[in-house]
mmCIF file of C-alpha atoms in Angstrom:
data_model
loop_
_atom_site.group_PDB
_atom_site.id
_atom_site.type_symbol
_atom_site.label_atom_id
_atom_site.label_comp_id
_atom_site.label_asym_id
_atom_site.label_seq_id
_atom_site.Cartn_x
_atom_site.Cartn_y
_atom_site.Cartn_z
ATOM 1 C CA UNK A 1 73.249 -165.019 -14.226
ATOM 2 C CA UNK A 2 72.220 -162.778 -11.256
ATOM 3 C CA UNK A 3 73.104 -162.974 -7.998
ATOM 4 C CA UNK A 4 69.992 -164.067 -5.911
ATOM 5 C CA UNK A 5 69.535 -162.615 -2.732
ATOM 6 C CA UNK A 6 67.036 -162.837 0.339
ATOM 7 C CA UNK A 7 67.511 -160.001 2.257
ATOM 8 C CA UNK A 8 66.114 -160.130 6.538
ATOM 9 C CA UNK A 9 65.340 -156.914 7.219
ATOM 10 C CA UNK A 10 64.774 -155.075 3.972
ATOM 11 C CA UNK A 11 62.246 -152.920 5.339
ATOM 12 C CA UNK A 12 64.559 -151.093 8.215
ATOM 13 C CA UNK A 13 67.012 -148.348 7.819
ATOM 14 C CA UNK A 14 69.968 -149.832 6.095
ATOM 15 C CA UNK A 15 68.024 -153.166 4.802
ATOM 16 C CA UNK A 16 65.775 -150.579 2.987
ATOM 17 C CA UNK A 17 68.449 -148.616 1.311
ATOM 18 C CA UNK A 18 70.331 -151.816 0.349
ATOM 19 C CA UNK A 19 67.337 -153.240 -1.204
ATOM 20 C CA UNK A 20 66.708 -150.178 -3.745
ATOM 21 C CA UNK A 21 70.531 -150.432 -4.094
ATOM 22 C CA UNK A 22 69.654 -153.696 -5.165
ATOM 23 C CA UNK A 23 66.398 -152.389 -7.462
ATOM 24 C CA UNK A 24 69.779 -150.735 -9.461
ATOM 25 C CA UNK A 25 72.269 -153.378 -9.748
ATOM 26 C CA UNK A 26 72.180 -156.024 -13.428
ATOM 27 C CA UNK A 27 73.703 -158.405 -11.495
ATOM 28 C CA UNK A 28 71.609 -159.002 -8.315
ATOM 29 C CA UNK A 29 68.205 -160.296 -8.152
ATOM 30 C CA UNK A 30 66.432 -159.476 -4.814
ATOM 31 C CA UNK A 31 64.016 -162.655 -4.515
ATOM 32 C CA UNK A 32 62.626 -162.611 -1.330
ATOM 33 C CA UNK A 33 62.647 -160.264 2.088
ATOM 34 C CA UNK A 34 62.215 -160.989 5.447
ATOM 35 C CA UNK A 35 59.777 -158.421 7.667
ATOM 36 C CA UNK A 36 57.532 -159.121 10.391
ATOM 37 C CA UNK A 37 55.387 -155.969 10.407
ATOM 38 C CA UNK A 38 55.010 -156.516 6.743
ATOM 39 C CA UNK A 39 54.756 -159.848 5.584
ATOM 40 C CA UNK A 40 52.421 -161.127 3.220
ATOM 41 C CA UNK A 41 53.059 -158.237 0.714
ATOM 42 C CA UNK A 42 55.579 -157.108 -1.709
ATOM 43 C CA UNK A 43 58.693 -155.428 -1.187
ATOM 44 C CA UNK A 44 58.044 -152.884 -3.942
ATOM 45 C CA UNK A 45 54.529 -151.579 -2.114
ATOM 46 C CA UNK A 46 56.041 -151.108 1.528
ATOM 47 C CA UNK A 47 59.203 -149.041 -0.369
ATOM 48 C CA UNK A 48 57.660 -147.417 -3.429
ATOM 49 C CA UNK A 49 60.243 -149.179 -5.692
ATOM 50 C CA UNK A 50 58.257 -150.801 -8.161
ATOM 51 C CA UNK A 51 61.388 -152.686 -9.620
ATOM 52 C CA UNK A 52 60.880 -155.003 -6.099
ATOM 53 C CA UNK A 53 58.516 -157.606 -6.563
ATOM 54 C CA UNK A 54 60.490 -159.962 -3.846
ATOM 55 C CA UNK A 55 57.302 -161.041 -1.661
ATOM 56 C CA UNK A 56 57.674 -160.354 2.161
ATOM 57 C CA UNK A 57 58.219 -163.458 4.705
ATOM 58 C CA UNK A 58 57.673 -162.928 8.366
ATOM 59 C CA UNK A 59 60.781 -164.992 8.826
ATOM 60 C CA UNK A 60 63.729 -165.981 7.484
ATOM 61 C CA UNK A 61 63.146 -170.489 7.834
ATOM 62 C CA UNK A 62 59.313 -169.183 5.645
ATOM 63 C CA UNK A 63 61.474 -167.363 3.144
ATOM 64 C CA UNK A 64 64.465 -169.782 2.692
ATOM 65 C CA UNK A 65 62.072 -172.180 2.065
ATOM 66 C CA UNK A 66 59.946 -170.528 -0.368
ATOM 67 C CA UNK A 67 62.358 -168.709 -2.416
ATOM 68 C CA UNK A 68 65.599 -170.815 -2.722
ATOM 69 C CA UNK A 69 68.375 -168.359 -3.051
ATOM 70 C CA UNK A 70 72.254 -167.938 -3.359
ATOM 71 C CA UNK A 71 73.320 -165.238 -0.764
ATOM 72 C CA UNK A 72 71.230 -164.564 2.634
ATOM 73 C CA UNK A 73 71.718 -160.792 3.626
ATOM 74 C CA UNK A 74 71.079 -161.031 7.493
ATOM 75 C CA UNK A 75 70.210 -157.076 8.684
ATOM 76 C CA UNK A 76 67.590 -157.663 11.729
ATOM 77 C CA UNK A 77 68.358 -157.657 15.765
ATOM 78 C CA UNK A 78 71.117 -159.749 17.496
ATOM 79 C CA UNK A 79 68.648 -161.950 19.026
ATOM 80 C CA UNK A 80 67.292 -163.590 15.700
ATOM 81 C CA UNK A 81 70.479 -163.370 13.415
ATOM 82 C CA UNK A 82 72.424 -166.267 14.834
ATOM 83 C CA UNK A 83 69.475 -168.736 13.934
ATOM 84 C CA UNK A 84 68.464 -167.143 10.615
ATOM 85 C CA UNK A 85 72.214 -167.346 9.888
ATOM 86 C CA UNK A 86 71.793 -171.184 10.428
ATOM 87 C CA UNK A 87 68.822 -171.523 8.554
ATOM 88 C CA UNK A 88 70.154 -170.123 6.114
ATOM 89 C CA UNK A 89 73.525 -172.299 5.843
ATOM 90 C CA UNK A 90 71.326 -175.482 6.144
ATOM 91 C CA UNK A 91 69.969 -174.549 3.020
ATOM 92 C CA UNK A 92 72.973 -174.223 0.922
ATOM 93 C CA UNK A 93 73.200 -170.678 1.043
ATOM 94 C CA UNK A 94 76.127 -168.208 1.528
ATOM 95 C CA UNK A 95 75.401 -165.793 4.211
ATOM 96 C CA UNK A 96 76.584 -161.635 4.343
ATOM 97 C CA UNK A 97 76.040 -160.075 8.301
ATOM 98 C CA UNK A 98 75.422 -156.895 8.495
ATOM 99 C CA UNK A 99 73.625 -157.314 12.086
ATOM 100 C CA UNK A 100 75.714 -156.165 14.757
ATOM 101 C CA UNK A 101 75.542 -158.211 18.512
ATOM 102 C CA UNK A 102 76.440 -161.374 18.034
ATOM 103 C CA UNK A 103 79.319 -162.997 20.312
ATOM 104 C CA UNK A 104 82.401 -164.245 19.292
ATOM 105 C CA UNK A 105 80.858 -167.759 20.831
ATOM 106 C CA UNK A 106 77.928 -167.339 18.108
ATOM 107 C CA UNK A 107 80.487 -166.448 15.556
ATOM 108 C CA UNK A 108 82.317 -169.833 16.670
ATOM 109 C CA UNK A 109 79.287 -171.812 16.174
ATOM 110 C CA UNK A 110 78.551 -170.257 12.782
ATOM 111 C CA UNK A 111 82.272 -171.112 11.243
ATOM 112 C CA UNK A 112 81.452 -174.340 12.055
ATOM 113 C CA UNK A 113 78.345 -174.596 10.618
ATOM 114 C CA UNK A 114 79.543 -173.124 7.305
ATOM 115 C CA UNK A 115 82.615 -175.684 7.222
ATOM 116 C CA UNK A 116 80.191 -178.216 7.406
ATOM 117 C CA UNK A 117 77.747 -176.880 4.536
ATOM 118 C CA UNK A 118 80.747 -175.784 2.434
ATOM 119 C CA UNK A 119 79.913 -172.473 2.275
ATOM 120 C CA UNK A 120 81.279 -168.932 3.070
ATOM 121 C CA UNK A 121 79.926 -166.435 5.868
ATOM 122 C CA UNK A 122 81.284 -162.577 5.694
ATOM 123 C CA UNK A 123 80.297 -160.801 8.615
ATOM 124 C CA UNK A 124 81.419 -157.363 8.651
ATOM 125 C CA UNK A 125 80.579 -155.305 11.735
ATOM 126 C CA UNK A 126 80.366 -151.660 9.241
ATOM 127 C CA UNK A 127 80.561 -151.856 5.455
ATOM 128 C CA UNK A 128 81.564 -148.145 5.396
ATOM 129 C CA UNK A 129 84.687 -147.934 3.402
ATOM 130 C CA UNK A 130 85.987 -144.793 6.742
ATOM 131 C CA UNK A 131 85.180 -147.994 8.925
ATOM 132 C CA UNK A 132 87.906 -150.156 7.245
ATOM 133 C CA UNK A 133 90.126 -147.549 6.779
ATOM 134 C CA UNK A 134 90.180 -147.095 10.973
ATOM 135 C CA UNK A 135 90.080 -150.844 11.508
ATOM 136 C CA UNK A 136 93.539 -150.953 9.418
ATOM 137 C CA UNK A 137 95.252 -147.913 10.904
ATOM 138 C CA UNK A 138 94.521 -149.065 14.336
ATOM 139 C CA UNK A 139 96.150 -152.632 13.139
ATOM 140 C CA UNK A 140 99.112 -150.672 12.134
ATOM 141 C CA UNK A 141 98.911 -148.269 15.305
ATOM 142 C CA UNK A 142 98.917 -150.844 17.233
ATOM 143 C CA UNK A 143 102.180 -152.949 16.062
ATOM 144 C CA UNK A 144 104.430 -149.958 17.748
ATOM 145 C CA UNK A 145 102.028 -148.436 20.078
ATOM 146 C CA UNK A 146 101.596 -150.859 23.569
ATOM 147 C CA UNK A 147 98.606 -148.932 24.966
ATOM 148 C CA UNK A 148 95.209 -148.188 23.878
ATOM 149 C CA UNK A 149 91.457 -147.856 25.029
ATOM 150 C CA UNK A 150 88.183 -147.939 22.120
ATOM 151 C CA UNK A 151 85.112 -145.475 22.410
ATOM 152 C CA UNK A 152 81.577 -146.796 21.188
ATOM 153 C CA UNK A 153 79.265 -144.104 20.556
ATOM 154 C CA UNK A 154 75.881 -144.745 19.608
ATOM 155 C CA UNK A 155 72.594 -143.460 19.984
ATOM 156 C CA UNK A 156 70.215 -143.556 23.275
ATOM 157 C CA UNK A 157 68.028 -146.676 21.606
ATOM 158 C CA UNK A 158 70.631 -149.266 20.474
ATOM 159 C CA UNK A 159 70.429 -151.781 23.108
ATOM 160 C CA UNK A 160 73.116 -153.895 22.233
ATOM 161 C CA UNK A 161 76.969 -153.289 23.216
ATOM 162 C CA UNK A 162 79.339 -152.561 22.096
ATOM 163 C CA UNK A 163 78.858 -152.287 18.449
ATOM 164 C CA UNK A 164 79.466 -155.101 15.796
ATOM 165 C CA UNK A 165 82.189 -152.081 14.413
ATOM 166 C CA UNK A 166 84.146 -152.214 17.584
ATOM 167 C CA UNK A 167 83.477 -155.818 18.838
ATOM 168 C CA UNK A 168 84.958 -156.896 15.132
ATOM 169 C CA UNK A 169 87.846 -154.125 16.049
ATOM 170 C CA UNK A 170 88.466 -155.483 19.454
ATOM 171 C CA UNK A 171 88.829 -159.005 17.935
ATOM 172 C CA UNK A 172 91.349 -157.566 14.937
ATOM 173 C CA UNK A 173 93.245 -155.663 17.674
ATOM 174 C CA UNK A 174 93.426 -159.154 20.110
ATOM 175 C CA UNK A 175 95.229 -160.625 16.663
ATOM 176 C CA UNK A 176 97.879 -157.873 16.887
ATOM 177 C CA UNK A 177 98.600 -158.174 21.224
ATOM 178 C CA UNK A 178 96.176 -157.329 23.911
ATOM 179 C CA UNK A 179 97.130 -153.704 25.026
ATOM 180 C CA UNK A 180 98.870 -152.655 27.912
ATOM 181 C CA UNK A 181 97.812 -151.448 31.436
ATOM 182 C CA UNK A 182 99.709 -149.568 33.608
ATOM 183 C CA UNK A 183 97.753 -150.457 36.592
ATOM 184 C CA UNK A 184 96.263 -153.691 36.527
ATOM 185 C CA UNK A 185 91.964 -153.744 37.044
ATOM 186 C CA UNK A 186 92.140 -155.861 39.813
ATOM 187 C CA UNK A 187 94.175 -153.032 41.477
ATOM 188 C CA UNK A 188 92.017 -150.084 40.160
ATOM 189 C CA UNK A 189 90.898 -148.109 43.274
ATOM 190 C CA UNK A 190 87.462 -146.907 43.633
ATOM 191 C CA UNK A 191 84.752 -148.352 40.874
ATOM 192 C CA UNK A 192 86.900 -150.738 38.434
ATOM 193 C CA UNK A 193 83.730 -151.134 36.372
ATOM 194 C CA UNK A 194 84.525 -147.250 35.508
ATOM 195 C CA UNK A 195 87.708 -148.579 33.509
ATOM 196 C CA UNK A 196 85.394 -150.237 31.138
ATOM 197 C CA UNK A 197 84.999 -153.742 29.587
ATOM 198 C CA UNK A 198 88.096 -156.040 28.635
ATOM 199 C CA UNK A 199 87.521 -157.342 25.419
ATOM 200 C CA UNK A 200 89.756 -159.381 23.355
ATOM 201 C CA UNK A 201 92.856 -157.637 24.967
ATOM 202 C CA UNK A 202 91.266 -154.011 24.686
ATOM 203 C CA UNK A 203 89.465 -151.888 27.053
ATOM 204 C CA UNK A 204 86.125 -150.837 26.106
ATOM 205 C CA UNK A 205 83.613 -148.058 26.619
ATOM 206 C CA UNK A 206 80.168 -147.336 25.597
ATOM 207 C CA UNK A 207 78.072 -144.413 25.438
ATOM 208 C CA UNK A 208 74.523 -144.482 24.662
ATOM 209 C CA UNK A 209 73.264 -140.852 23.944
ATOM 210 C CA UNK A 210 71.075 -138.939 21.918
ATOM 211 C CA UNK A 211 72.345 -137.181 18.963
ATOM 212 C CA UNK A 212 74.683 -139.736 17.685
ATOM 213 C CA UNK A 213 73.902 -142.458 15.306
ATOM 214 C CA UNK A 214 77.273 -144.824 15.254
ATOM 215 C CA UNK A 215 80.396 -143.875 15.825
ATOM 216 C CA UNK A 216 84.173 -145.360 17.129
ATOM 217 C CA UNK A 217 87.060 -143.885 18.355
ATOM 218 C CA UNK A 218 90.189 -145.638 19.307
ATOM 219 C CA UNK A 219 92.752 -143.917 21.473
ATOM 220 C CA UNK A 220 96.511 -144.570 21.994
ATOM 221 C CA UNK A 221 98.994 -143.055 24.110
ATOM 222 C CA UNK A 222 103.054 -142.799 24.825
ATOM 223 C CA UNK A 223 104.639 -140.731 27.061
ATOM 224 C CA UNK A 224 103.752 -136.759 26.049
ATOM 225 C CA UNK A 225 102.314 -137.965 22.619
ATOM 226 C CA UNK A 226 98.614 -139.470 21.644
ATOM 227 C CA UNK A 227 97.114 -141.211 18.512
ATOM 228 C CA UNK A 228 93.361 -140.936 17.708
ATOM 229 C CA UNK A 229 91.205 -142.381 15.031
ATOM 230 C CA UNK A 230 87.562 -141.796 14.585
ATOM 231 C CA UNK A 231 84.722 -142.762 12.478
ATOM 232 C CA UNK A 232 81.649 -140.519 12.473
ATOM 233 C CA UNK A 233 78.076 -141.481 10.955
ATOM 234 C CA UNK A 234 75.715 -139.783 9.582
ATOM 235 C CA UNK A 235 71.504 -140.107 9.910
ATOM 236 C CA UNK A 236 71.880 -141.722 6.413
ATOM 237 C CA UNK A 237 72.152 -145.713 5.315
ATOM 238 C CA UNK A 238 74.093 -144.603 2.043
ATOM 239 C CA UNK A 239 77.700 -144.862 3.314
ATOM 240 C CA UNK A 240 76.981 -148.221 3.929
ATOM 241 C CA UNK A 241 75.322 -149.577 0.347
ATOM 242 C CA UNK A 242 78.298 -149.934 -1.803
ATOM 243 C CA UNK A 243 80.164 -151.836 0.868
ATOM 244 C CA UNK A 244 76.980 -154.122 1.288
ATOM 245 C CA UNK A 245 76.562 -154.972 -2.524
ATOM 246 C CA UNK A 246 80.385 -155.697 -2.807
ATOM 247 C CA UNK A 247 79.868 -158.202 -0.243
ATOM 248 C CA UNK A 248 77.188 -159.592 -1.729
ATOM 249 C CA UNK A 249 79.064 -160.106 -5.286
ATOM 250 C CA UNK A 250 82.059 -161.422 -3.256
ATOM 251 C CA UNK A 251 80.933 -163.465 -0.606
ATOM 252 C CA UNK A 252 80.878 -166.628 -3.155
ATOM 253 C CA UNK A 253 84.763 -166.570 -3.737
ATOM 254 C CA UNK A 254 84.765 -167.234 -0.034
ATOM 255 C CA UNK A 255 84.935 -170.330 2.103
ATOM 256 C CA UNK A 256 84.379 -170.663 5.926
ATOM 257 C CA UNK A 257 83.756 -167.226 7.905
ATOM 258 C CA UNK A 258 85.325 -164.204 7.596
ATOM 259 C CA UNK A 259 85.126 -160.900 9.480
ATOM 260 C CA UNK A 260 86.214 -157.469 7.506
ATOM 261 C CA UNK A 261 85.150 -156.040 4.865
ATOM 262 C CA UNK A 262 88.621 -155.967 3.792
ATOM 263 C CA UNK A 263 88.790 -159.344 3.619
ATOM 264 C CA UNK A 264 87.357 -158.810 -0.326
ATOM 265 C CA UNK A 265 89.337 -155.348 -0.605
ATOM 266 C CA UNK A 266 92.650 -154.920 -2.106
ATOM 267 C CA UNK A 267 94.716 -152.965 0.606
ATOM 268 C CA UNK A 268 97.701 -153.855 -0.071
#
């Protein structure tokens, strides 16, 4: 039996590509999308994929409720996900994030939530595989190296910061130690703001610039030697599709929330 799937945000950049992904797959049934701009017709006309009948819902309570479904794909803004992850828990469904924004408070809120429905929640802040690959090297880095600082690139329009990909990095570094300072902030001379954020026990930076898309470098140093890893999108969703179906298929197995897409990935 197929997988059913509502997908929020089907007709933006990555939702779009996910959902002729989707059009592909035997064992995933796209039954309803969520668009604003475009509710009230089919998925299939807005995209040119004929294989997509799922009818469009301007939001994601009028689509839950007309379509019952087994896995809610949230891919919209920040400031809608939290409650059309709830919505979608209330009605019995499992729930993949893909939206980048939310807080760890909101992620608090929404492990309860899905202990209470009995159901699993995988939010992963990047589902390319070069994205998991950085998030475990810096885990490893950062076992035997005491001081580091994360870079969040991203182009001029994203208004949110930092990224889901280095919030979700920040939080997996916070599990490992917070890193070191030689000079404490509240003794930074000058403008301390310049030293960036502190999040989860890392210090944060983020640019906001034309000509990139997303990407995140983490930086750590020792005396006369430095460590850098870096992830670098491209203008295309692709990198991000086979990540996205795998947590779709997966997402069942699981219970409560996770964060990582190698949470569902052998790494060893």
């Amino acid at each position: 039996m197929s997988i059913r799937v509502c997908l929020a945000g089907a007709t933006g950049w990555a939702g779009s590509a996910l959902a002729r992904a989707i059009a592909e797959a035997e064992d995933i049934a796209l039954v309803a999308a969520v668009g604003r701009t475009q509710a009230g017709r089919t998925l299939g006309d807005v995209l040119g994929e004929p294989r997509l009948g799922a009818p469009i819902y301007a939001t994601a309570a009028e689509a839950l409720a007309a379509q019952p479904c087994d896995v809610f794909f949230e891919y919209t803004k920040p400031d809608v996900a939290k409650a059309n992850i709830l919505a979608a828990l209330g009605q019995g469904a499992h729930v993949v994030v893909g939206t980048s924004g939310l807080s760890d408070a909101d992620y608090a809120a929404i492990a309860s939530a899905a202990e209470q429905q009995g159901r699993a929640v995988l939010a992963v802040g990047n589902f390319a595989l070069t994205v998991v690959m950085l998030q475990k090297f810096a885990e490893m880095a950062a076992k035997y190296i005491p001081q580091w600082e994360i870079i969040d690139y991203a182009y001029d329009g994203k208004r949110d910061a930092p990224s889901g990909t280095v919030r979700e990095l920040a939080a997996r570094l916070g599990k490992v130690r917070d890193s070191e300072l030689t000079v404490p902030l509240e003794n930074t001379q000058g403008v301390a703001e310049t030293r960036g954020a502190r999040m989860s026990g890392s210090q944060v930076h983020a640019l906001r610039l034309p000509s990139y898309t997303i990407s995140t470098e983490i930086i750590f140093g020792m005396p006369d030697q430095r460590l850098s890893i870096r992830h670098d999108s491209g203008s295309s969703a692709e990198p991000y599709v086979d990540g996205a179906l795998l947590a779709i298929r997966k997402v069942g197995t699981l219970s409560g929330l996770r964060r990582g897409l190698d949470t569902v990935l052998d790494l060893g």
